PDB file of C-alpha atoms in Angstrom:
ATOM      1  CA  MET B   1      14.582  16.699   7.648  1.00 92.00           C
ATOM      2  CA  SER B   2      11.484  15.890   5.595  1.00 95.00           C
ATOM      3  CA  PHE B   3      10.649  12.460   4.203  1.00 95.00           C
ATOM      4  CA  ALA B   4       7.757  11.984   1.788  1.00 93.00           C
ATOM      5  CA  ALA B   5       6.177   9.329  -0.400  1.00 88.00           C
ATOM      6  CA  PRO B   6       3.157  11.195  -1.842  1.00 82.00           C
ATOM      7  CA  GLU B   7       2.667   8.892  -4.823  1.00 83.00           C
ATOM      8  CA  ALA B   8       3.604   5.574  -3.201  1.00 82.00           C
ATOM      9  CA  GLN B   9       0.987   2.900  -3.650  1.00 79.00           C
ATOM     10  CA  LEU B  10       0.335  -0.799  -3.899  1.00 79.00           C
ATOM     11  CA  PRO B  11      -1.885  -1.461  -6.938  1.00 75.00           C
ATOM     12  CA  ASP B  12      -5.413  -2.647  -6.139  1.00 74.00           C
ATOM     13  CA  CYS B  13      -4.877  -2.200  -2.377  1.00 79.00           C
ATOM     14  CA  GLU B  14      -6.787  -0.372   0.304  1.00 75.00           C
ATOM     15  CA  ASN B  15      -5.903   0.802   3.803  1.00 76.00           C
ATOM     16  CA  LEU B  16      -2.295   1.803   3.078  1.00 83.00           C
ATOM     17  CA  VAL B  17       0.026   2.409   6.038  1.00 88.00           C
ATOM     18  CA  MET B  18       3.414   4.078   5.548  1.00 91.00           C
ATOM     19  CA  LEU B  19       6.013   3.193   8.185  1.00 95.00           C
ATOM     20  CA  TRP B  20       9.392   4.957   8.232  1.00 97.00           C
ATOM     21  CA  ASP B  21      12.306   3.356  10.096  1.00 98.00           C
ATOM     22  CA  PHE B  22      15.162   5.824  10.442  1.00 98.00           C
ATOM     23  CA  ARG B  23      17.564   3.163  11.769  1.00 95.00           C
ATOM     24  CA  ASP B  24      18.435   5.301  14.767  1.00 95.00           C
ATOM     25  CA  GLY B  25      15.856   3.772  17.091  1.00 95.00           C
ATOM     26  CA  LEU B  26      12.954   5.957  15.977  1.00 96.00           C
ATOM     27  CA  VAL B  27      10.063   5.283  13.613  1.00 97.00           C
ATOM     28  CA  ALA B  28       7.196   7.363  12.208  1.00 98.00           C
ATOM     29  CA  GLN B  29       3.980   6.767  10.305  1.00 97.00           C
ATOM     30  CA  GLY B  30       2.507   8.763   7.409  1.00 94.00           C
ATOM     31  CA  ARG B  31       2.999   9.761   3.785  1.00 92.00           C
ATOM     32  CA  GLN B  32       5.059  12.776   4.893  1.00 96.00           C
ATOM     33  CA  VAL B  33       7.033  12.920   8.136  1.00 97.00           C
ATOM     34  CA  GLN B  34       9.698  15.045   9.823  1.00 98.00           C
ATOM     35  CA  HIS B  35      12.742  13.546  11.530  1.00 97.00           C
ATOM     36  CA  SER B  36      15.880  14.937  13.163  1.00 96.00           C
ATOM     37  CA  PHE B  37      18.860  12.633  13.488  1.00 96.00           C
ATOM     38  CA  ARG B  38      20.628  13.047  16.820  1.00 94.00           C
ATOM     39  CA  LYS B  39      24.143  12.584  15.454  1.00 94.00           C
ATOM     40  CA  PRO B  40      26.013  12.604  12.131  1.00 96.00           C
ATOM     41  CA  GLY B  41      26.425   9.393  10.179  1.00 96.00           C
ATOM     42  CA  ARG B  42      25.054   7.192   7.420  1.00 97.00           C
ATOM     43  CA  TYR B  43      21.559   5.840   7.960  1.00 97.00           C
ATOM     44  CA  GLN B  44      19.724   3.235   5.876  1.00 97.00           C
ATOM     45  CA  VAL B  45      16.229   4.758   6.067  1.00 97.00           C
ATOM     46  CA  ARG B  46      13.494   2.238   5.266  1.00 97.00           C
ATOM     47  CA  LEU B  47       9.955   2.924   4.076  1.00 95.00           C
ATOM     48  CA  SER B  48       7.550   0.011   4.509  1.00 93.00           C
ATOM     49  CA  ILE B  49       4.206   0.224   2.772  1.00 89.00           C
ATOM     50  CA  ARG B  50       1.624  -2.125   4.196  1.00 86.00           C
ATOM     51  CA  ALA B  51      -1.905  -2.710   2.969  1.00 83.00           C
ATOM     52  CA  ASN B  52      -4.732  -5.163   2.958  1.00 76.00           C
ATOM     53  CA  GLY B  53      -7.444  -6.299   0.518  1.00 70.00           C
ATOM     54  CA  PRO B  54      -9.283  -6.615  -1.575  1.00 72.00           C
ATOM     55  CA  GLY B  55      -8.531  -9.753  -3.561  1.00 71.00           C
ATOM     56  CA  SER B  56      -4.965 -10.186  -4.789  1.00 67.00           C
ATOM     57  CA  CYS B  57      -3.539  -7.096  -3.066  1.00 72.00           C
ATOM     58  CA  PRO B  58       0.085  -7.618  -1.951  1.00 69.00           C
ATOM     59  CA  ASP B  59       0.461  -7.024   1.753  1.00 73.00           C
ATOM     60  CA  SER B  60       3.730  -5.061   1.869  1.00 81.00           C
ATOM     61  CA  HIS B  61       6.636  -3.496   0.019  1.00 84.00           C
ATOM     62  CA  CYS B  62       9.890  -1.985   1.390  1.00 91.00           C
ATOM     63  CA  VAL B  63      12.323   0.544  -0.027  1.00 92.00           C
ATOM     64  CA  THR B  64      15.629   1.533   1.611  1.00 96.00           C
ATOM     65  CA  ARG B  65      17.736   4.583   0.824  1.00 96.00           C
ATOM     66  CA  GLU B  66      20.926   5.827   2.435  1.00 97.00           C
ATOM     67  CA  VAL B  67      20.817   9.228   4.106  1.00 97.00           C
ATOM     68  CA  VAL B  68      24.069  10.962   5.028  1.00 97.00           C
ATOM     69  CA  VAL B  69      23.898  13.344   7.976  1.00 96.00           C
ATOM     70  CA  GLU B  70      26.893  15.659   8.147  1.00 95.00           C
ATOM     71  CA  PRO B  71      28.113  17.428  11.272  1.00 90.00           C
TER      72      PRO B  71
END
């Protein structure tokens, strides 16, 4: 399964890091990642965007979406 956040950003920030937490014990980093869930179920996949500077740049933002994996 592909996960992507090509246009995700934090205004006025540099050094963005995209962290994906698939809520099945595995994580990945990048704007676009691949992940295979080991078993069916409902997973609350979380994307955390982290950044630093300059100036008033916020340091993080999280978005969670449910993914349903069918047998």
